[in-house]
Amino acid sequence: MTTTIALVGNPNSGKTTLFNQLTGNHQYVGNWPGVTVEKKVGIVRGVEGVHIVDLPGIYSLSPYTKEEVVARKFLSEGDLDVIINIVDATNLERNLFLTEQLMEFGKPVVIALNQMDIAEKRGYLIKDAELAAKLGVPVVKISALKGTGIDECVTATLEAAKGSASTPILYSEKLEEYLSEIESKLPSTTPDALKRYFSVKAFERDHQALSDLGGVDVDDIVAKAEAEFDDDSEGIITNDRYNHITSFIHDIYDRKIEGESTSAKIDKVVTNRILALPIFVVIIGLVYYIAISTVGGVATDWANDGVFGDGWFLDPSPIVGIEGSQAKYDEAAGEYDEAQGCIAAYIEAGTEMEIKGAEELQASLDAEEDFDEATLAKFEAAAEENHLSATFIPEDEESGELLEDEAVTVDADVFEESLEVEEPDPTNFGIWIPGIPVLIENFLNSIGCGDGWVKSLILDGIVAGVGAVLGFVPQILILFFLLAILEGCGYMARVAFILDRIFRRFGLSGKTFIPMLIGTGCGVPAIMASRTIESESARRLTVMTTTFMPCSAKLPIIALFAGAIFGGIGLVAVAAYFVGIASIIVSGIMLKKTKPFHGNETPFVMELPEYRLPRLVDVLRSMWERGWSFIKKAGTIILASCVLIWFLSNFGFEEGVFGMVEDMNNSILATIGNAICVIFAPLGWGDWKATASTVTGFIAKENLVGTFGVLYSGGAGLWANMAAAYTAPAAASLMFFNLLCAPCFAAMGAIRREQGSGKWFWASIGYECLFAYCVALCIYQFGSAFIGEVNALGLAVAVIIVCFVLIMLFRPQPHYANVPETKIVYTKDEPAISGCGDCASCGAAVDCEKPEKKKAEKRFGKGGGCH
Ligand code: GDP
Ligand code: MG
């Protein structure tokens, strides 16, 4: 026989920490809401047959948030034996509000008074025996983090599981009369144990419960009660529960006088009205600077050029910025390249002057064969005689720009010297580890794989594509590591509050920031993170717009265009992030004024956890979990799509025969691109290559770079070819279209799941594409006009779009005028035992849904006690 324990409590009360303690499991412990949105099941260590279910954090059992729905469903379906109610000892009153609801489920309840370590440090005296007596349930003091009291908790729980259900608290006499009247009307099929729960829910006119009951008619009873109590039915219950709690809370709770907690002091600065934003910008800027530019930059270079390139030196000197094997090798390689350039220039000049032997040498050079000694001698003699001289102009490796200043004059002596320069062998410079592509190529050669399609598929398709993506892993891991530290120490929770002040005005929630931030890594977890936003409309809006943020897969796109066309990544990257954020805000403002997104403001309720030193294991775990999902993507969807793109761009019909094509213009990819590219002509890039790249970007955004690499390499090189193919406005339009349009298929899948309906899914994808199209069109048309290439029709359309957007942005919205400003609710500093006093000081006020609010309203009238 198994025993099932349900773990229920407020967000951040420590459920997951206790769950991990009990199961030895490694659930992700998080400091922002919604880390546990679904229930997690584990097996309790050390006792036979005990299962434990970690339910999402909830404040009450109303069906307003996804967390509440999940928790309620589990509890009311009754597949459990006992409930452990985790109560945050530093915030007793609010937590007990949930406890009293849990006691109505007809199951034994055990209270685990958690965070006792903090409570004791702050000098709270909690009389657990008295509390147990008041509520008639066992109470165990624990610290899930420190691991104290855990065994006692398990023992008490298993003991309670054998016993009878907790007895629900009694409400006021009058209310009890109404409740028993309702109870008598419940269908006879209602399980006895759940009768109390259903009576209360029916009284609250809870739709879900009423439909579970198969529609009992209790309207008259409830209406009568409402008239008598002069309150809505939900308020009546809330108030009664509160009265019950306040009636005994002071008997079981005391507090030694103490000063302001450290967290509160830190928060005074960090969440300060004026300082909060600059501090936030500096911290996030620093995180990105470290992750992308400095440490992450070195790591990514290593991964891209080393592990997934030619190879790398086992030599840590670049990390600490001193010259090591790599630098010495680079210098030697540079000399060799210059010598080769001089040789080529000299022979080319010789060919032009029709000097004896020059043509043969040129042929060996082209075929990468060694020179024939006799021909070489002949050529040298003839060259000397003719006083042959040439000029070699090196190219900048990255931009392909000719470096006139560094031109070398090649005469017979220089030529002779150049021939002497040997190609450096990296193994002579240090411990050299060949890159994965090199190893694979060597392996293929060793098993006798010729230069046919198999080799092309493996090297050009799979290794190149997947390698390009995995090359970003170090950068991403560092980013996630730093974000996990910010999260673990409690700063992220503050950020959500800080930004809520701003976002709320745009119809978004402060919690929108979390998806946005995660979205800079990957859109898939970002979209999933939007689950925690209570307001349905803000949640849909967030799902719809989060992928406007440039995710890590879009970084290579930015880097490509910045390098090839705009000459430098700095400003372009900043512009990309800015446009991403601006797109989300503009969309928020515009869409909020349309019918489907009207109204439905919900309060921003979140507890600010104490600042803590993050635990390294938690940080590493969080980093690894997010990083792993990225790596998994590379191994699955990107692998598959690389094979697909390789096939589409290498196969097609040539002279009526299907097969591998010589000329990529005949490939299937070209055919598809040609068919749809007219759509993009108004954006300045109606050619098949750009179109095909955009299409492959839907499979995974980094594909776009790979596809460009395949389609535009050769001749002068990728960057030069692209620069020749696109004007600056066309390139900007192409880049921003790809940054803003519908995300990759994986993210689209996440959007489909989170929007929950096909209609909303297509609306989201359609909106993103339309928005991207309009932005790209405006960029191209205004940009072209700016450089003097005016297209009257296109320009007119762009002007109309801008006017439309401006009208939408500035159209008055009365609904907006009254949006209350969010203030910080610092919940743990002052435990909520002084009733409505908290409300007045919390200030989150007008649309606060916390139980205190109801109580305050009761005493001071609507909106009362709060401002
Ligand atoms: P959940 O939202 O209820 O699942 O809460 P978590 O288990 O994610 O815990 C939230 C935060 O509280 C984490 O930072 C934990 O490390 C911390 N925490 C949990 N239990 C305790 C405890 O007993 N003492 C202290 N000091 N911190 C705790
Ligand atoms: Mg949790």
Coordinates of N, CA and C and ligand atoms in Angstrom, one line a residue, residues 9-18 28-31 36 54 57 114-118 142-146 488 609 612 615 618 828, ligand 1:
G9 N 1.4 25.0 -0.3 CA 1.8 26.2 0.4 C 1.9 27.4 -0.4
N10 N 2.1 28.5 0.2 CA 2.3 29.8 -0.6 C 3.5 29.7 -1.5
P11 N 3.6 30.5 -2.5 CA 4.8 30.6 -3.3 C 5.9 31.0 -2.4
N12 N 7.1 30.4 -2.7 CA 8.3 30.8 -1.9 C 8.3 30.3 -0.4
S13 N 7.3 29.5 -0.1 CA 7.3 29.0 1.3 C 8.4 27.9 1.5
G14 N 8.8 27.3 0.4 CA 9.9 26.3 0.6 C 9.4 24.9 0.2
K15 N 8.4 24.8 -0.6 CA 7.9 23.5 -0.9 C 8.9 22.7 -1.7
T16 N 9.5 23.3 -2.7 CA 10.4 22.5 -3.5 C 11.7 22.2 -2.7
T17 N 12.1 23.1 -1.8 CA 13.2 22.7 -1.0 C 12.9 21.5 -0.1
L18 N 11.7 21.5 0.5 CA 11.4 20.4 1.3 C 11.2 19.1 0.5
Y28 N 14.2 21.9 -9.3 CA 14.8 23.3 -9.4 C 14.1 24.2 -8.4
V29 N 15.0 24.8 -7.5 CA 14.5 25.7 -6.5 C 14.6 27.1 -7.1
G30 N 13.5 27.8 -7.1 CA 13.6 29.1 -7.7 C 13.1 30.2 -6.8
N31 N 13.5 31.4 -7.1 CA 13.1 32.5 -6.3 C 12.1 33.4 -7.0
T36 N 7.5 26.3 -10.1 CA 6.7 25.0 -10.2 C 5.3 25.3 -10.6
D54 N 4.7 17.7 -5.2 CA 5.0 19.1 -5.0 C 4.0 19.9 -5.9
G57 N 2.8 26.8 -6.0 CA 2.5 27.7 -4.9 C 1.2 28.5 -5.1
N114 N 7.8 26.2 8.3 CA 9.1 26.3 7.6 C 9.8 27.6 7.9
Q115 N 11.0 27.6 7.5 CA 11.9 28.8 7.6 C 12.0 29.2 9.0
M116 N 12.0 28.2 9.9 CA 12.2 28.5 11.3 C 13.5 29.2 11.6
D117 N 14.5 28.8 10.8 CA 15.8 29.4 11.0 C 15.7 31.0 10.9
I118 N 15.1 31.4 9.8 CA 14.9 32.9 9.7 C 14.1 33.5 10.8
I142 N 10.1 23.2 11.2 CA 11.2 22.7 10.4 C 12.0 23.9 9.7
S143 N 13.2 23.5 9.2 CA 13.8 24.4 8.2 C 14.2 23.5 7.0
A144 N 13.5 23.7 6.0 CA 13.8 22.8 4.8 C 15.2 23.1 4.3
L145 N 15.6 24.3 4.4 CA 16.9 24.6 3.8 C 18.1 24.0 4.7
K146 N 17.9 24.1 6.0 CA 18.9 23.6 6.9 C 18.8 22.1 7.2
G488 N 19.0 33.5 -7.6 CA 19.2 32.9 -6.3 C 19.3 33.8 -5.1
P609 N 11.3 37.7 -1.6 CA 12.0 36.8 -0.7 C 13.1 37.6 0.0
R612 N 19.4 36.3 0.0 CA 20.2 35.2 0.5 C 21.4 35.0 -0.3
R615 N 22.9 29.3 -3.3 CA 23.7 28.1 -3.1 C 24.3 27.7 -4.4
D618 N 22.4 25.1 -6.5 CA 21.2 25.6 -7.1 C 21.5 26.3 -8.4
K828 N 8.0 40.0 3.7 CA 8.5 39.2 4.8 C 9.1 40.0 5.9
Ligands
GDP1 P1 8.5 27.1 -3.3 O1 8.1 28.2 -4.2 O2 7.5 27.0 -2.2 O3 8.7 25.8 -4.0 O4 9.8 27.5 -2.6 P2 11.3 27.1 -2.8 O5 11.5 25.7 -2.3 O6 11.6 27.3 -4.2 O7 12.0 28.1 -1.9 C1 12.0 29.5 -2.0 C2 13.3 30.0 -1.4 O8 13.2 29.9 0.0 C3 14.6 29.4 -1.8 O9 15.5 30.4 -2.0 C4 14.9 28.5 -0.7 O10 16.3 28.3 -0.6 C5 14.4 29.3 0.5 N1 14.1 28.4 1.6 C6 13.2 27.4 1.6 N2 13.1 26.8 2.9 C7 13.9 27.6 3.7 C8 14.3 27.5 5.1 O11 13.8 26.7 5.8 N3 15.1 28.4 5.5 C9 15.7 29.4 4.7 N4 16.5 30.3 5.3 N5 15.4 29.5 3.4 C10 14.5 28.6 2.9

